XYZ file of C-alpha atoms in Angstrom:
136
model
C -22.782 79.043 173.661
C -24.917 76.026 174.531
C -22.573 73.439 172.859
C -23.824 73.993 169.172
C -23.369 70.823 166.888
C -21.248 72.681 164.638
C -18.583 73.444 167.330
C -17.773 69.659 167.283
C -17.324 69.473 163.434
C -13.728 68.054 162.845
C -13.124 71.318 160.583
C -12.860 73.124 163.841
C -10.878 70.626 165.904
C -7.479 72.478 165.762
C -6.250 76.001 165.450
C -5.005 75.348 161.666
C -8.487 73.872 160.833
C -10.152 76.690 162.466
C -7.901 79.291 160.587
C -8.437 77.038 157.314
C -12.279 77.632 157.956
C -12.280 81.022 159.441
C -14.898 82.398 157.514
C -17.377 80.009 158.133
C -16.504 80.217 161.941
C -16.746 83.663 162.211
C -20.310 83.806 160.323
C -21.251 81.183 162.857
C -20.047 82.930 165.899
C -21.585 86.129 164.220
C -24.869 84.567 163.933
C -25.132 83.516 167.718
C -23.586 86.776 168.951
C -26.324 88.706 167.155
C -28.656 87.191 169.408
C -27.272 88.179 172.609
C -27.242 91.406 174.809
C -23.863 92.845 174.504
C -23.115 93.717 178.073
C -24.346 90.142 179.245
C -22.017 88.380 176.604
C -19.247 90.344 177.558
C -19.798 89.901 181.195
C -20.038 85.868 180.284
C -16.650 86.236 178.356
C -14.652 87.689 180.789
C -16.111 85.574 183.649
C -14.500 82.692 181.710
C -11.211 84.431 181.022
C -11.811 85.858 177.621
C -10.822 89.279 177.077
C -13.828 91.045 175.686
C -15.542 94.382 175.408
C -18.572 95.975 174.080
C -18.103 98.291 170.986
C -20.757 101.127 171.507
C -22.541 103.232 169.309
C -22.824 107.011 170.244
C -26.082 106.154 172.111
C -24.613 103.386 173.904
C -21.608 105.791 174.982
C -23.812 108.266 176.132
C -25.870 105.691 178.182
C -22.577 103.740 179.495
C -23.206 103.503 183.320
C -19.345 103.628 183.968
C -18.876 106.635 182.197
C -21.941 108.183 183.906
C -20.790 107.283 187.203
C -17.291 108.570 186.641
C -18.941 111.917 185.899
C -17.310 111.828 182.259
C -20.386 113.799 180.749
C -21.538 117.338 181.323
C -24.276 119.346 180.054
C -23.544 122.992 179.722
C -25.553 125.877 178.273
C -23.971 127.104 174.879
C -25.142 130.629 174.062
C -25.744 129.531 170.419
C -27.142 126.060 170.255
C -28.316 125.667 174.037
C -27.964 122.691 176.271
C -25.224 120.411 174.728
C -23.494 117.361 175.856
C -19.858 117.594 176.497
C -17.357 115.068 177.461
C -14.655 115.872 180.180
C -10.917 115.050 179.794
C -10.411 111.229 180.033
C -7.779 112.127 182.769
C -7.956 112.943 186.232
C -5.984 114.613 188.743
C -6.127 114.015 192.333
C -4.808 117.500 193.345
C -6.111 119.422 190.608
C -9.593 118.079 189.351
C -10.651 119.312 186.017
C -14.162 121.279 186.070
C -16.216 121.815 183.101
C -17.927 125.222 183.684
C -18.281 126.606 180.619
C -19.421 125.523 176.884
C -17.168 125.691 173.825
C -16.366 129.292 173.200
C -17.833 131.290 170.268
C -15.576 132.111 167.199
C -13.281 135.066 168.455
C -14.750 135.295 172.089
C -11.483 135.358 173.641
C -9.202 137.074 171.130
C -8.963 140.228 173.171
C -8.215 138.708 176.140
C -5.308 136.494 174.362
C -3.930 139.470 172.614
C -3.661 141.605 175.885
C -3.161 139.422 178.698
C -1.153 136.730 176.726
C 0.515 138.158 174.021
C 0.843 141.868 175.496
C -0.699 143.703 172.543
C -1.842 147.385 173.356
C -5.336 148.453 172.646
C -3.973 150.468 169.489
C -2.276 147.468 168.081
C -5.543 145.399 168.450
C -7.554 148.499 166.938
C -5.204 148.340 164.060
C -5.780 144.511 163.428
C -9.413 145.176 163.568
C -9.493 147.840 160.973
C -7.458 145.711 158.724
C -9.674 142.688 158.932
C -7.135 140.593 160.731
C -9.339 139.648 163.634
C -12.710 137.899 163.597
């Protein structure tokens, strides 16, 4: 921090003193950190053994170098809203990699497939459900 004079004041000498003047100390540190680049400050702190991390806003998360390099983001073409940014699952499997191939489904897009292939409904049963308005 460049050894600011306030850091040497008696009221910040011990943990008990710092706790007693915590609001003032937080305000001083906050004032200083606002003039720093978050990623640069984080790396300096980490380099000095201080656990730290940047808290990003939405743009910062999208622009995060690590997330980009690990392929966390995917742009997919949605039939209604067009090209849209999606995040992949936050886990990776070495034997079965997760691939993002399609955008979010439309409401009811897979209803017939689920009813027939997974639940065993017949065409007649699905037709009855449609007639009663039970399906979208």
